[in-house]
Coordinates of C-alpha atoms in Angstrom, one line a residue:
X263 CA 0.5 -2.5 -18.9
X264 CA -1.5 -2.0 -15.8
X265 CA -1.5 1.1 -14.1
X266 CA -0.5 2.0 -10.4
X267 CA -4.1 2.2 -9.3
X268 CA -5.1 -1.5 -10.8
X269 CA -2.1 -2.5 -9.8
X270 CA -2.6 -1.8 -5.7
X271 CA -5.9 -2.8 -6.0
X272 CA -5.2 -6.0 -7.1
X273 CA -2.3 -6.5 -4.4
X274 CA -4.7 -5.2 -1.7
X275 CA -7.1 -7.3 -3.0
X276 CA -4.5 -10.8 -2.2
X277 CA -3.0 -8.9 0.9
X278 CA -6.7 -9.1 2.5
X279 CA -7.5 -12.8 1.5
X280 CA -4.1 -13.6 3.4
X281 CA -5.6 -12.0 6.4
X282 CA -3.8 -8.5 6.1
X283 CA -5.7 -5.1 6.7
X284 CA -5.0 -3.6 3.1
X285 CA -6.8 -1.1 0.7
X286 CA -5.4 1.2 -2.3
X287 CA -6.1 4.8 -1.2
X288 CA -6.0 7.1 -4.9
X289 CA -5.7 10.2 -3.0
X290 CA -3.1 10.0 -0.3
X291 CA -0.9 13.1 0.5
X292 CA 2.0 12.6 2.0
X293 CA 3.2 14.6 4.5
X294 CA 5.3 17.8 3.5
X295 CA 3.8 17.2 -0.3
X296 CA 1.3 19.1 -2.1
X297 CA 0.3 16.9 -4.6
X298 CA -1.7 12.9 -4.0
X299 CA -0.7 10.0 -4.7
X300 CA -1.7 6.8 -4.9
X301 CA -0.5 4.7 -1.9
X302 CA -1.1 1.1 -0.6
X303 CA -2.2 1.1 2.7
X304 CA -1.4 -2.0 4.7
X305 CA 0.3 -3.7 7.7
X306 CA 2.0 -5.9 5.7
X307 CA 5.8 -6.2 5.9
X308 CA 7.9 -4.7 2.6
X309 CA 8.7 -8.0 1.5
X310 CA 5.3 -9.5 1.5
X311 CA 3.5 -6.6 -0.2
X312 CA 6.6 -7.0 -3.4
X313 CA 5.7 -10.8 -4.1
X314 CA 1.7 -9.5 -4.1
X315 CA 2.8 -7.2 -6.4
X316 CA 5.0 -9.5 -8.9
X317 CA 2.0 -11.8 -8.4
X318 CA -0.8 -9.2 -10.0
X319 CA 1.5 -7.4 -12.3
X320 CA 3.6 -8.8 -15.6
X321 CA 6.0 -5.9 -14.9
X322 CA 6.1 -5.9 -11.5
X323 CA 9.5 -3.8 -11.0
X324 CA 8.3 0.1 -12.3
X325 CA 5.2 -0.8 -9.9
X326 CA 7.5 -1.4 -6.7
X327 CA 6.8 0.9 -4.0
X328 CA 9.8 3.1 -2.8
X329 CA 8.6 5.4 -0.1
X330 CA 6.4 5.1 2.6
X331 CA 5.2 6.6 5.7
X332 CA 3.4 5.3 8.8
X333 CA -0.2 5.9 8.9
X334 CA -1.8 7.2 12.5
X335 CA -5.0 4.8 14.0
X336 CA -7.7 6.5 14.2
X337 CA -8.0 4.4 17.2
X338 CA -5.7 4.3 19.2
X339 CA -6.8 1.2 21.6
X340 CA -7.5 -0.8 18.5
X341 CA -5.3 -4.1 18.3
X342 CA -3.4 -4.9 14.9
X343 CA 0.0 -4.2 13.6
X344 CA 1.0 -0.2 12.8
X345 CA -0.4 0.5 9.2
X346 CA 1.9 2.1 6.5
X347 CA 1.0 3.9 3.2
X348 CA 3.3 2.6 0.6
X349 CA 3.9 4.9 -3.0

């Protein structure tokens, strides 16, 4: 079984040949949390980013992200769709 981290990469590795910004980021902190975790952080919509994922993973379900939070620009005058971390 592949774990979380493989998992994301490999889902961020498809989301960016379909011409999404994506990476897998081990040591996101949510905010109000104490401990990381690791997050997928893309612009692509919910339902795109669950078909990567049950394309790159033979259990895809347990690998599902179910939280996420939107992710500030570090740029602000940059062009592109809002970012989310998904975990």
């Amino acid at each position: 079984m592949e774990t979380w981290l493989e998992v994301f990469q490999n889902a961020a590795g498809l989301l960016s040949r379909m011409g999404f910004s994506a990476i897998a980021e081990p040591s996101f902190t949510p905010v109000g949390q104490t401990r990381p975790v690791i997050a997928l952080v893309t612009d692509a919509s919910p339902i795109i980013i669950g078909h990567q994922i049950s394309q790159v993973d033979t259990d895809p379900e347990p690998h599902l992200p179910q939280s996420s939070f939107k992710i500030r620009k570090t740029k602000q005058w940059e062009p592109g769709d809002p970012k989310f971390a998904w975990w």
